[in-house]
Every structure is written in C-alpha cells, then in structure tokens.
mmCIF file of C-alpha atoms and ligand atoms in Angstrom:
data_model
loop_
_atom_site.group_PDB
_atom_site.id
_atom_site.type_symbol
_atom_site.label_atom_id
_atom_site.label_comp_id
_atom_site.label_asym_id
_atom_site.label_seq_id
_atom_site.Cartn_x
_atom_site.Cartn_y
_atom_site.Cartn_z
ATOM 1 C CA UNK G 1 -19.618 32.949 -23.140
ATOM 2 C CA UNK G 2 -15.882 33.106 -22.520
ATOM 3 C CA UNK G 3 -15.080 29.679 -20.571
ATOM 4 C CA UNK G 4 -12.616 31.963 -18.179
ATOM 5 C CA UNK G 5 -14.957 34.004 -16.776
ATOM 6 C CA UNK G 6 -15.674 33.928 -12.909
ATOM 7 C CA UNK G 7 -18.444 32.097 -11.541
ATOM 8 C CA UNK G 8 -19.951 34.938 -10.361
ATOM 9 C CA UNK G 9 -19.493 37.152 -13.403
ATOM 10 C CA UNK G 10 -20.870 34.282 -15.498
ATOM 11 C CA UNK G 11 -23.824 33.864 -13.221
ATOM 12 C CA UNK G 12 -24.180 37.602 -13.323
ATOM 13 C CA UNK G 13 -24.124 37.585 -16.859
ATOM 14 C CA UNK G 14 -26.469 35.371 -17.654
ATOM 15 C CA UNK G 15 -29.003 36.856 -14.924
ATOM 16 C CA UNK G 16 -28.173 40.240 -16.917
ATOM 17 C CA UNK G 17 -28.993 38.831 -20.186
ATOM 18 C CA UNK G 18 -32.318 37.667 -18.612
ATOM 19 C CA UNK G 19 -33.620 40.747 -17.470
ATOM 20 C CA UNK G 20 -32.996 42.749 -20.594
ATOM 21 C CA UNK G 21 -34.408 39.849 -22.468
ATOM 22 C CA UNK G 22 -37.564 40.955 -20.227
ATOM 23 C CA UNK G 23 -37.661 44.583 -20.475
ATOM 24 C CA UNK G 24 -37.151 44.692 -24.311
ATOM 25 C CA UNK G 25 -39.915 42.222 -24.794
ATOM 26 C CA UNK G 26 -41.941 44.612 -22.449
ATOM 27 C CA UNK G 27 -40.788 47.643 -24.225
ATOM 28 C CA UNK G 28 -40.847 46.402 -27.583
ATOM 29 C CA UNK G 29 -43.947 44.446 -28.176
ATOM 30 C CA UNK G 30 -47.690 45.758 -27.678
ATOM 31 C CA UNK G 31 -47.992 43.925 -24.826
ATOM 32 C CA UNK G 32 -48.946 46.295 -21.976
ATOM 33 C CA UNK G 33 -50.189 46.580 -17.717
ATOM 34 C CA UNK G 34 -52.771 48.327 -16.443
ATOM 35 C CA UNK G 35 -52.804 50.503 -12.964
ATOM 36 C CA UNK G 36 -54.777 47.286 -11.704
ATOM 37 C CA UNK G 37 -53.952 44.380 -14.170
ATOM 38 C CA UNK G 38 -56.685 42.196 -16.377
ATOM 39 C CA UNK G 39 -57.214 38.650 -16.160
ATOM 40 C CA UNK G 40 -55.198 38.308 -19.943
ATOM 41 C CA UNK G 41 -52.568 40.827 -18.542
ATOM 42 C CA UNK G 42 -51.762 38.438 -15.654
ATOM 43 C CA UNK G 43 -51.788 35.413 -17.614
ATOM 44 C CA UNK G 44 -48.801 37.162 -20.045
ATOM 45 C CA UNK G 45 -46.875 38.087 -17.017
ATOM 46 C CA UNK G 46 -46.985 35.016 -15.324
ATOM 47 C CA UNK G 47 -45.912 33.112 -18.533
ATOM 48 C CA UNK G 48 -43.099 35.724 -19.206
ATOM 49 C CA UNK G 49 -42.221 35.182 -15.232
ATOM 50 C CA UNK G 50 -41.716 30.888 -15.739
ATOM 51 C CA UNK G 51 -39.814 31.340 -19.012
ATOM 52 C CA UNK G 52 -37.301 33.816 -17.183
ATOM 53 C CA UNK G 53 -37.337 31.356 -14.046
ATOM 54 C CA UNK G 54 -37.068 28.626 -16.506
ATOM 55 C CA UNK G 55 -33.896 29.765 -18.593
ATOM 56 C CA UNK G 56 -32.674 31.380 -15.702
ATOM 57 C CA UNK G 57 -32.141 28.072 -13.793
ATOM 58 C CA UNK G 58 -31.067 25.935 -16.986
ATOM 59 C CA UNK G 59 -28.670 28.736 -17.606
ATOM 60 C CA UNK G 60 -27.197 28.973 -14.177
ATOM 61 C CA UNK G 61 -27.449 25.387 -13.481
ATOM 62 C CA UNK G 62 -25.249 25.118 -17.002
ATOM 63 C CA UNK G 63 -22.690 27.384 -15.725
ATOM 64 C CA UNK G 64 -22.339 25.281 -12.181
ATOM 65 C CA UNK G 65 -22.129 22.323 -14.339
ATOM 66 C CA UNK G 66 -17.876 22.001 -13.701
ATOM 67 C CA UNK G 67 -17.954 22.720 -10.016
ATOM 68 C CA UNK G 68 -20.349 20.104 -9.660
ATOM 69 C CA UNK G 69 -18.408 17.839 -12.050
ATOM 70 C CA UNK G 70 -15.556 18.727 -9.428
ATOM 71 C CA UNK G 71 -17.227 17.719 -6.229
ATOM 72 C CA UNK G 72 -18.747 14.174 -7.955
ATOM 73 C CA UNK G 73 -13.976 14.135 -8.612
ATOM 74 C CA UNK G 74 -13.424 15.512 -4.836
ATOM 75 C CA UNK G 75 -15.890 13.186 -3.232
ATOM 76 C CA UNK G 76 -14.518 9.963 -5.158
ATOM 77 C CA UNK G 77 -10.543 11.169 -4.907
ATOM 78 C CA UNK G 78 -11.418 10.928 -0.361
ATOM 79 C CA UNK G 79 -11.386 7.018 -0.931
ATOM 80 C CA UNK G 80 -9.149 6.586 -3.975
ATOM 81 C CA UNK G 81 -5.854 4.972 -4.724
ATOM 82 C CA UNK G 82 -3.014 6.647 -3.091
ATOM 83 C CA UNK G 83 -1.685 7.754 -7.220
ATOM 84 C CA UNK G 84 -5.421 8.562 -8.033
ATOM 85 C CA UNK G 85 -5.463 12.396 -8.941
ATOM 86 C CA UNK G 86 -9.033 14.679 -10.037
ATOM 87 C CA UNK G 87 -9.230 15.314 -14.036
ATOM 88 C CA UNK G 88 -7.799 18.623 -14.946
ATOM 89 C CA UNK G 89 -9.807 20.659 -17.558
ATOM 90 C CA UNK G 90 -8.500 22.523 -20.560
ATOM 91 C CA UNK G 91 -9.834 25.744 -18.914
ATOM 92 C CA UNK G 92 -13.010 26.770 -17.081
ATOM 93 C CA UNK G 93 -13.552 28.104 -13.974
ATOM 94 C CA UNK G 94 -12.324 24.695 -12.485
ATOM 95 C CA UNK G 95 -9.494 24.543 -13.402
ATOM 96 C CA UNK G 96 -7.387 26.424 -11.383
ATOM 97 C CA UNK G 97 -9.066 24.658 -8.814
ATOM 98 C CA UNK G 98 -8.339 21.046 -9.840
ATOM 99 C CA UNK G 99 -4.948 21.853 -10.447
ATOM 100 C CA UNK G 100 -4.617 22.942 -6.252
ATOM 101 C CA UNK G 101 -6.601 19.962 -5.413
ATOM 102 C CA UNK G 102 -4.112 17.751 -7.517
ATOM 103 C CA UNK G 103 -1.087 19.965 -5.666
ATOM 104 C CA UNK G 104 -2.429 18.979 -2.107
ATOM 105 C CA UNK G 105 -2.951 15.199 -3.254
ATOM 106 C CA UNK G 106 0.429 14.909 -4.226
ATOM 107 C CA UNK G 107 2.080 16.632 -1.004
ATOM 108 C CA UNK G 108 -0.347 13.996 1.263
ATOM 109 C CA UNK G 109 0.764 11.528 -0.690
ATOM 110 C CA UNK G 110 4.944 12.244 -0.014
ATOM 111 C CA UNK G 111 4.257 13.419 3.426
ATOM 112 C CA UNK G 112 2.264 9.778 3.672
ATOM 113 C CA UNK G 113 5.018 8.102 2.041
ATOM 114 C CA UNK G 114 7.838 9.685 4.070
ATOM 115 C CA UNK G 115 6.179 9.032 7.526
ATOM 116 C CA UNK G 116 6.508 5.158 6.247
ATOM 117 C CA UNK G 117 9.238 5.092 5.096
ATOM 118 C CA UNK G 118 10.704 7.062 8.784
ATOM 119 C CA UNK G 119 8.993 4.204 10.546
ATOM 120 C CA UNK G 120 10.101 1.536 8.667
ATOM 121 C CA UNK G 121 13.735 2.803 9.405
ATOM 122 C CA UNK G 122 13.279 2.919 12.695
ATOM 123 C CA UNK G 123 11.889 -0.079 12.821
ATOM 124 C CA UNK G 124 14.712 -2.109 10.798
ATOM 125 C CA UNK G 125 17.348 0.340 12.861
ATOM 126 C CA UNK G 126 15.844 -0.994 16.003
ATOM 127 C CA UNK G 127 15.698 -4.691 15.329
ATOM 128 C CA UNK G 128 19.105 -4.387 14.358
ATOM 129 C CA UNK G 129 19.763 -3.316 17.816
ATOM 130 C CA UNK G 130 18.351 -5.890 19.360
ATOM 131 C CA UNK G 131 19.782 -8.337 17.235
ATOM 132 C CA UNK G 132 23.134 -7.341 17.885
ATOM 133 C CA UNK G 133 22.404 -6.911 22.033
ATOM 134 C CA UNK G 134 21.087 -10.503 21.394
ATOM 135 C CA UNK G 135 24.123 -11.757 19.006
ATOM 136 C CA UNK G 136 26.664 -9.802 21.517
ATOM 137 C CA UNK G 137 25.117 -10.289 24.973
ATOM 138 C CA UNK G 138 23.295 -13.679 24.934
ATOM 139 C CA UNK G 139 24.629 -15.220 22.448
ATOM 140 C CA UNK G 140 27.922 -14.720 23.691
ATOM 141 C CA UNK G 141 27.658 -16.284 26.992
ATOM 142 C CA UNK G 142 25.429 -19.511 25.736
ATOM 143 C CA UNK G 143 29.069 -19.565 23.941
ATOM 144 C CA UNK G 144 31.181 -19.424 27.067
ATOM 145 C CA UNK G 145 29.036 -21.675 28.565
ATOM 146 C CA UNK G 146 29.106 -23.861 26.033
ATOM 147 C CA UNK G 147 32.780 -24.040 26.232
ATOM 148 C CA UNK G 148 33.310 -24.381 29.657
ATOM 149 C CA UNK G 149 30.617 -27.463 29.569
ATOM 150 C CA UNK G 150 32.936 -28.882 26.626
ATOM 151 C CA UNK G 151 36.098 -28.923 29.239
ATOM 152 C CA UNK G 152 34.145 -29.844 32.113
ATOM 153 C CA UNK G 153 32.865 -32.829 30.087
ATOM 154 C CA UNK G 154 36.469 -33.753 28.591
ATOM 155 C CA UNK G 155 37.459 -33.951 32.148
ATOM 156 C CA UNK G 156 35.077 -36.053 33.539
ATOM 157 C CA UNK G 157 32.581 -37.051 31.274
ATOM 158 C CA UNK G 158 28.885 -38.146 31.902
ATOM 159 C CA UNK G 159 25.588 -38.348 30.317
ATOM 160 C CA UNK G 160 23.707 -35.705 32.119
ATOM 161 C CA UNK G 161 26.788 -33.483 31.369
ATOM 162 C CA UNK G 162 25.926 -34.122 27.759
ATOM 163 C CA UNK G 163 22.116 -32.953 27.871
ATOM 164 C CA UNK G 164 22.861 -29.896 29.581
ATOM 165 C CA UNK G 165 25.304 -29.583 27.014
ATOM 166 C CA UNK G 166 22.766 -29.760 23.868
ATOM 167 C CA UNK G 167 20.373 -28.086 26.018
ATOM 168 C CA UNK G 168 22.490 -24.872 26.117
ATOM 169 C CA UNK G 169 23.502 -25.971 22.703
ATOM 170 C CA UNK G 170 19.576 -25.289 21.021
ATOM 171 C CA UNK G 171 19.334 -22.410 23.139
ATOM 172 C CA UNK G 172 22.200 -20.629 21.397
ATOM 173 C CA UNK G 173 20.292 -21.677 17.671
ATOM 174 C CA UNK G 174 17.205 -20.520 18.674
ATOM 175 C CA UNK G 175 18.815 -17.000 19.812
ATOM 176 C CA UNK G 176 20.859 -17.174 16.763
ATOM 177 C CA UNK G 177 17.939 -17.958 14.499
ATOM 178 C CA UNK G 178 15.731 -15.105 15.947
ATOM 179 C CA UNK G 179 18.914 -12.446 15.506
ATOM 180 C CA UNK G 180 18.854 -13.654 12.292
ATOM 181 C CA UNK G 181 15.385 -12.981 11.680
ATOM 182 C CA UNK G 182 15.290 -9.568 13.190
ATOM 183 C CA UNK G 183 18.809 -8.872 10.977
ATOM 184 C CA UNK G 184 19.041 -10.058 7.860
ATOM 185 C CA UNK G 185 23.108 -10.583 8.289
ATOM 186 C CA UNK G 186 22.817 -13.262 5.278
ATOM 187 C CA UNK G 187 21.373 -11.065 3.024
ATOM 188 C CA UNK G 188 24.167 -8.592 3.677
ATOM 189 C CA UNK G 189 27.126 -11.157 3.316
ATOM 190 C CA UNK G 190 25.670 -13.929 1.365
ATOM 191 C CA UNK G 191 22.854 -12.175 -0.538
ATOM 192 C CA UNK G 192 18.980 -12.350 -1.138
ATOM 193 C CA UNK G 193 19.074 -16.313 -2.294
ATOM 194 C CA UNK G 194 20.642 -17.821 0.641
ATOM 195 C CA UNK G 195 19.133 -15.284 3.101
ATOM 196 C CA UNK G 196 15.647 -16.578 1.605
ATOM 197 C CA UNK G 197 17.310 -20.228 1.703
ATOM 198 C CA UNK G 198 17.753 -19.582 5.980
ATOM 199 C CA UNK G 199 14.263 -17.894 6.213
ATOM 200 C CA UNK G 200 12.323 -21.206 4.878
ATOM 201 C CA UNK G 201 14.711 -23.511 6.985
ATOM 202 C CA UNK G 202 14.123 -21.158 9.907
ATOM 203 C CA UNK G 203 10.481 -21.355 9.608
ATOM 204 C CA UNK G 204 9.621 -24.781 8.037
ATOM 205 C CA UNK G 205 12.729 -26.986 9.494
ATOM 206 C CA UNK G 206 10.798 -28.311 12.197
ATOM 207 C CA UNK G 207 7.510 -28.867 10.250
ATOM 208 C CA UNK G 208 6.220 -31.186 7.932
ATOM 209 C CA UNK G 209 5.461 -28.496 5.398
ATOM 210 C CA UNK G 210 7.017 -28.925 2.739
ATOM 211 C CA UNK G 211 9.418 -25.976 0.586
ATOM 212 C CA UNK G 212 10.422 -25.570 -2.863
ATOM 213 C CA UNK G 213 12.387 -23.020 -3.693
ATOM 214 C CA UNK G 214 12.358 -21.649 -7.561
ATOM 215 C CA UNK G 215 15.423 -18.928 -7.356
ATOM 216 C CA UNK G 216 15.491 -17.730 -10.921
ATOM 217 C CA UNK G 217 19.439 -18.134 -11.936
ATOM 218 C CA UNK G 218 20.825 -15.152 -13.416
ATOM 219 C CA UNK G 219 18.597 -12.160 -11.856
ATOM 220 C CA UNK G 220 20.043 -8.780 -11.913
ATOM 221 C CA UNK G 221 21.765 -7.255 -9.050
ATOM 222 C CA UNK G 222 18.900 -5.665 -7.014
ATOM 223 C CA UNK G 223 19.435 -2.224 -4.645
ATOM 224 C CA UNK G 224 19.977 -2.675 -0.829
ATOM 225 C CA UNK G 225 16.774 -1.260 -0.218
ATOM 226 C CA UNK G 226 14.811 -3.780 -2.695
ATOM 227 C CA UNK G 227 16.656 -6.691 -1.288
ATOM 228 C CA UNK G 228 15.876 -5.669 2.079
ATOM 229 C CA UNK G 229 12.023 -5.258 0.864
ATOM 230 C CA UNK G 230 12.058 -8.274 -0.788
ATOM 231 C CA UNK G 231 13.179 -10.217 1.926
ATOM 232 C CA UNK G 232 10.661 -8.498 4.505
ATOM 233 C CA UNK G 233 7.866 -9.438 2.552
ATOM 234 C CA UNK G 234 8.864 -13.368 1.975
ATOM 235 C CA UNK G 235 9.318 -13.139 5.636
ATOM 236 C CA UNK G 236 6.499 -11.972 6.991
ATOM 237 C CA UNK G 237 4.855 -14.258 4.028
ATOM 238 C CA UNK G 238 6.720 -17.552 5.325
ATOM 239 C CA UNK G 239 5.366 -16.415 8.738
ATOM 240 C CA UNK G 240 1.574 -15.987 8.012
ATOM 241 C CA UNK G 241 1.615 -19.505 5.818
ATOM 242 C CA UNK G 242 3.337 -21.035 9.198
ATOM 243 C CA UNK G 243 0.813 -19.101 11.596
ATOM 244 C CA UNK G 244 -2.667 -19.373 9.468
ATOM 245 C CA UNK G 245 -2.541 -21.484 6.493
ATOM 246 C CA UNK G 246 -2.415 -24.884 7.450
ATOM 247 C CA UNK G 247 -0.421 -25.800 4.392
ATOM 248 C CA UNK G 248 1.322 -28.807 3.289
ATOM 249 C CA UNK G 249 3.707 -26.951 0.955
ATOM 250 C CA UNK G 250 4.733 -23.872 0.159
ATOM 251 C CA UNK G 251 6.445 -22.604 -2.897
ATOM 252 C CA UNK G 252 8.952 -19.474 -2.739
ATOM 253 C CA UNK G 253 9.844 -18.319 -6.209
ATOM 254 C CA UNK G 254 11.718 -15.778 -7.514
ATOM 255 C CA UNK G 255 12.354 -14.323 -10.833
ATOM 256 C CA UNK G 256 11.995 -11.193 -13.286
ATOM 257 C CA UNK G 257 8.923 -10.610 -15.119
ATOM 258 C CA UNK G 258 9.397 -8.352 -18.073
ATOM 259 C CA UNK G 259 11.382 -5.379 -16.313
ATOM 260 C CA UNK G 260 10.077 -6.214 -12.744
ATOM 261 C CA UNK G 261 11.550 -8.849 -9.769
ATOM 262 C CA UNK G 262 8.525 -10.994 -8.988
ATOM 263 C CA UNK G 263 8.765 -12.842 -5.581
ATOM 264 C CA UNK G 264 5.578 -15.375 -5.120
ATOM 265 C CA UNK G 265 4.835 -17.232 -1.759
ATOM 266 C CA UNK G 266 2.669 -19.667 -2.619
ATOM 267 C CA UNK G 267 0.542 -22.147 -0.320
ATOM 268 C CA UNK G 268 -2.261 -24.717 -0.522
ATOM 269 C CA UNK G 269 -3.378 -24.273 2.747
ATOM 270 C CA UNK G 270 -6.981 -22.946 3.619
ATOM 271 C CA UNK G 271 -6.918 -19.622 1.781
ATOM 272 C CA UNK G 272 -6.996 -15.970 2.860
ATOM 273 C CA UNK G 273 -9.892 -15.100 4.507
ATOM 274 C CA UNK G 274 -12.446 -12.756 2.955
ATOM 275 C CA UNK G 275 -11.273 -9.123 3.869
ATOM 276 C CA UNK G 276 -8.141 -10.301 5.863
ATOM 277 C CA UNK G 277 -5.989 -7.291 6.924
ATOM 278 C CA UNK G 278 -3.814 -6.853 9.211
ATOM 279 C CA UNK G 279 -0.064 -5.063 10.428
ATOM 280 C CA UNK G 280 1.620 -7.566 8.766
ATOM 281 C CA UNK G 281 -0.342 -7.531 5.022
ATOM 282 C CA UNK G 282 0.045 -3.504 5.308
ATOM 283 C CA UNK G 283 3.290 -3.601 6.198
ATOM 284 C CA UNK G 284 4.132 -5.172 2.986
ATOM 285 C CA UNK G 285 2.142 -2.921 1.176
ATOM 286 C CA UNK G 286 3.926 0.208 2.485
ATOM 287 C CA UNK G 287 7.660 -1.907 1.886
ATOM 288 C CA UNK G 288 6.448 -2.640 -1.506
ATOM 289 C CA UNK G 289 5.395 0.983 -2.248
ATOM 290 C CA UNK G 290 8.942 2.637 -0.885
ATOM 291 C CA UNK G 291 10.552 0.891 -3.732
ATOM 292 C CA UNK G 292 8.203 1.610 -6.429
ATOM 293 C CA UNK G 293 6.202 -1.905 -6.358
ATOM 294 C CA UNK G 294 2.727 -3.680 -5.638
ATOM 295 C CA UNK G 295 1.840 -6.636 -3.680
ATOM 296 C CA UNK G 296 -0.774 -8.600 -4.013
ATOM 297 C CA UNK G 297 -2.138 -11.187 -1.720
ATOM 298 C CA UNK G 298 -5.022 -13.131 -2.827
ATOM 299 C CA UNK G 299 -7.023 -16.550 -2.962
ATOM 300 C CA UNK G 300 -6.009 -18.677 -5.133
ATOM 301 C CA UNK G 301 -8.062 -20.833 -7.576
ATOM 302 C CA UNK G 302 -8.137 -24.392 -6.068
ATOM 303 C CA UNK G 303 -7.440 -23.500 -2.742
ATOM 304 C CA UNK G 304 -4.448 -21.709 -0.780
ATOM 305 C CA UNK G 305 -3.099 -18.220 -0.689
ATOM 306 C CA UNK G 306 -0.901 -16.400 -3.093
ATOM 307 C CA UNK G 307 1.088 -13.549 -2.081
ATOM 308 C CA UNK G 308 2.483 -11.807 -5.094
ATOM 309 C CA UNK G 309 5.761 -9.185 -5.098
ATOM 310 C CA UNK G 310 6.445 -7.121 -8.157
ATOM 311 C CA UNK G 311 9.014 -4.530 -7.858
ATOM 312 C CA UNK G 312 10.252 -2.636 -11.241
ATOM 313 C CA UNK G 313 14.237 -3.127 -11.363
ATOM 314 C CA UNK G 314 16.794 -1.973 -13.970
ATOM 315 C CA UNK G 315 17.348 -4.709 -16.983
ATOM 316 C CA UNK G 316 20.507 -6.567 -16.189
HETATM 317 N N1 LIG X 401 -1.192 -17.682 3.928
HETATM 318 C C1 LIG X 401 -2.331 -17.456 4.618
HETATM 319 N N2 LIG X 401 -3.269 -18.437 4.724
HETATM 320 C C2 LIG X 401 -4.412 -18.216 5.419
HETATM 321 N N3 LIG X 401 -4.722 -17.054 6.041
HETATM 322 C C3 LIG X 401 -3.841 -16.055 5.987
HETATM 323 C C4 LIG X 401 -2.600 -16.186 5.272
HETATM 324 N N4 LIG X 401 -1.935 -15.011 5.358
HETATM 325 C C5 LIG X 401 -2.701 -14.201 6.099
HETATM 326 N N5 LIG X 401 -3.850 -14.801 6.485
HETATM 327 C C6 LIG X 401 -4.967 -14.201 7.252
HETATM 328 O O1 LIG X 401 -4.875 -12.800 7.137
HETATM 329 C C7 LIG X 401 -4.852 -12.206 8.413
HETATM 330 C C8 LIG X 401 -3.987 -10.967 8.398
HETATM 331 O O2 LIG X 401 -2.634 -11.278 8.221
HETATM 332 P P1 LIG X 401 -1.513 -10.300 8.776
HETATM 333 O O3 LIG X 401 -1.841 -8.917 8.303
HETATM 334 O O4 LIG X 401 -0.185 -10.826 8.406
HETATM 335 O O5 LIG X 401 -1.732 -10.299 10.345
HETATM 336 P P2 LIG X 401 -1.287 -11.395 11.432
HETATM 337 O O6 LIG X 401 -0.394 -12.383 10.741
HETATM 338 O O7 LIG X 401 -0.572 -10.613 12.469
HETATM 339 O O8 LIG X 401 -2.570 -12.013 11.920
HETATM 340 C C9 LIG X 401 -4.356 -13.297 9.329
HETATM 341 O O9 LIG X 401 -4.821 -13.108 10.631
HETATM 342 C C10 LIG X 401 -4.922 -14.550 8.711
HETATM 343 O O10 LIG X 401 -6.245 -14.744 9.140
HETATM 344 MG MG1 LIG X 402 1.244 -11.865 9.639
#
C-alpha cells in the first residue's frame, strides 16, 4: 500500500480488502447458509468471522503503527532537552505531522530563549542603575565627607577624629565593592582577567579561603556578551562557594579547550547537594545558553563542587 495514503483511506482500504476477501470466499467456494443455519454452517461462519476480525485488527493496528510511534516521540519530547526535536520520517502519514511538531518546538524554544535573554537585560540594565545611583549618590558624599574629615583633622587633630575617619573610610569600599559587583566597570576598562582578579578579592579578602587563580595567557579576545556571561557565572560561582561550601580553597581557572573558553570554579568544600537548584544555578544555565554554551555544576570525586563553563569562541 502506498505509504502516502491518508489514515483513513488506508484504514478504509484495508477494511475494503477484507470484506471482498469475504464475499468471494462466500461466492466462490461450495460453502453455503441455510434459511435457518446447521450446526457445521455456524462453525464455518464463525471461523470466517475471527479470521476477518483477526487480520482486520493486525492490519489496522499495522497502519496506526507511525501515529503511535509519534505519540511514544510527543510524550518523551514534553520533558526533553530544550534542542531535543521528534524523528522525522522519510514519508508516511506522519510525517507531515512531525515536521509541524518540530516547527512549534523550535518557535517555543526562541520565544523561551528571547524571554531570557529580555530579562537578563533588564536585569544587568537595572543593576547598572543602581550601581551608578550608588557610585554617584553615596559614594559621592562618603567622598565629601571624607574630605572634609581630612581638613578637620589637619586642623586639629585627634584620635577619635581618626576612627570616624576610617569608619567612613570602609563604608565608601564596601559601597564601592558592591557597585562593583552589580557593574562589572573592570571588565569594561580593564577586561575579564582583572575583573575576575577583583571578584575573588571581593569575595575571599576577608576569609581564610584560600584562591588560585589559573588565567590561561594568551586567550582570544572574547565578545562583550561572553565576557559579561563569563563573568556572571564565576560570580555567582565565587558567591555560592562563599555562602554553602565551606571550602578551604577555591580554584578559578580559565582557558580554551579545543575551540571553546572553559571557566572552572573549583572547591573542596562539602559538595553540591543531591538535586540542588536554585535562581542562581539556573541563572547560569540560561547566561550560558544566550551565548551558545553549557554549564555544568557537579560533585566532584573526593569531595567539593565543580562548576564547569564551556562557551564555543572563534580560534584566535
Ligand atoms: N559550591 C557549593 N558547595 C556546596 N553547595 C552548593 C554550592 N553551590 C551551590 N550549592 C547548593 O545549591 C543550592 C542552590 O544554589 P543556587 O541556585 O545558587 O541558590 P542559592 O545560592 O540562592 O541558595 C544552594 O542552596 C546550596 O545548597
Ligand atoms: Mg547562589
């Protein structure tokens, strides 16, 4: 049977077939029915009845074979990877219908991707507000203040002059060092290694953990946009081995792996919990997938978490 045919013309077909399979074996051999049928007579038509029920439903159950081929594909695609598309057939009656399904995949998929990617703009637009309210506003008067204590203390000095003085002094790191954190302004004038260099001083000055830094020498200009990911995701990395690991070091490395930038947080703290999630390890998955890449953030072998970046780049 042609493999193009409608369903219903198929099952029609075959249901066609049947019956004049029936009536020529009726017609044709010297099998016959009386007015009011015998014992053998019965027995004949019941056994030509289950054959025709019999090839009738392997038949038909044949022809349904792709649509339910197509639902086992539909069911599994619900839960799937994002890329994860239904198997399109050479031809058959499914086809035209895998080919929609894989149409309407791919347009959730942008419309998924573009809804990130909106509110991770707005999100990076709007700590760069802040920042600069906190930079421009607070920051600047912790300066003036600053320098009128510096006169006033020149003029007639004295000790409890002084600890106001490095009182308001801290104050003005700490709001530089969280206008930092909310905007990147290193990474824009000094670039990805010493922006990455101010994140693990930000985060680990005051602690006892302990940092090493691996900064790959000679790695390719990256895009804006992959810096910024980049960044984002050894932040919010830096900031989950400060808040849950417990570590006493952590290793930041960065390099290229084959055609891809590979950033690695790495800590020997207590390990990722089983089935950890949480705004901050999807928010590095949806980074990593605007620019192409994959994170993965995983136990590691002998204790501690690894949190792995991979993000395909041009070759230098
Ligand atoms: N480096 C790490 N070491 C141990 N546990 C971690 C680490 N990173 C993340 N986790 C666990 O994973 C959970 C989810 O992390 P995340 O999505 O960043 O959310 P949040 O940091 O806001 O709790 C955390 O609550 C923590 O239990
Ligand atoms: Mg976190």
């Amino acid at each position: 049977m042609a493999s193009d045919l409608s369903l219903s013309t198929r099952v029609i077909v075959i249901n066609g077939l049947l019956f004049a399979a029936g009536t020529a074996v009726l017609a044709l051999s010297p099998a016959t029915v009386s007015s009011q049928p015998v014992l053998s007579e019965s027995v004949v038509l019941l056994v030509g009845l289950a054959v025709m029920i019999v090839a009738n439903s392997v038949l038909v159950r044949r022809a349904l074979r792709p649509l339910e081929r197509l639902r086992h594909q539909l069911t599994s695609a619900a839960s799937a990877a994002p890329e994860e598309r239904v198997a399109v057939p050479a031809s058959g009656v499914t086809r035209p219908v895998s080919v929609a399904v894989n149409d309407l995949l791919e347009r959730i998929d942008d419309a998924q991707r573009a809804s990130a990617a909106a509110a991770l703009a707005a999100q990076e637009s709007e700590r760069s507000r802040i920042a600069q309210e906190l930079h421009d506003g607070v920051g600047q008067s912790l300066t003036a203040v600053l320098l009128e204590l510096k006169l006033l203390s020149e003029s007639a000095p004295s000790p409890s002059l002084d600890r106001v003085r490095d009182g308001v002094r801290a104050s003005l790191d700490e709001v530089r060092s969280v206008a930092r954190t909310l905007r990147p302004h290193v990474l824009e004038d000094l670039g990805l290694r010493s922006a990455l260099a101010a994140l693990t001083q930000d985060l680990f000055g005051s602690t006892r953990t302990h940092v090493r830094r691996g900064i790959m020498p000679g790695l390719p200009d990256l895009p804006a946009d992959v810096e910024l990911v980049v960044f984002r995701v050894a932040q919010e990395a830096l900031t989950n081995v400060a808040r849950h690991a417990e570590a006493t070091t952590v290793e930041l490395s960065l390099g290229m792996v084959g055609r891809e930038i590979e950033l690695r947080v790495t800590d020997d703290g207590h390990g990722l919990p089983r089935g950890a999630e949480g705004t901050g390890l999807r928010g590095m998955r949806e980074r990593a997938a605007l620019v192409g890449g994959r994170i993965d953030v995983a136990r590691r072998d002998g204790g501690g978490t690894v949190a792995a970046l991979r993000v395909p780049v041009a070759a230098p």
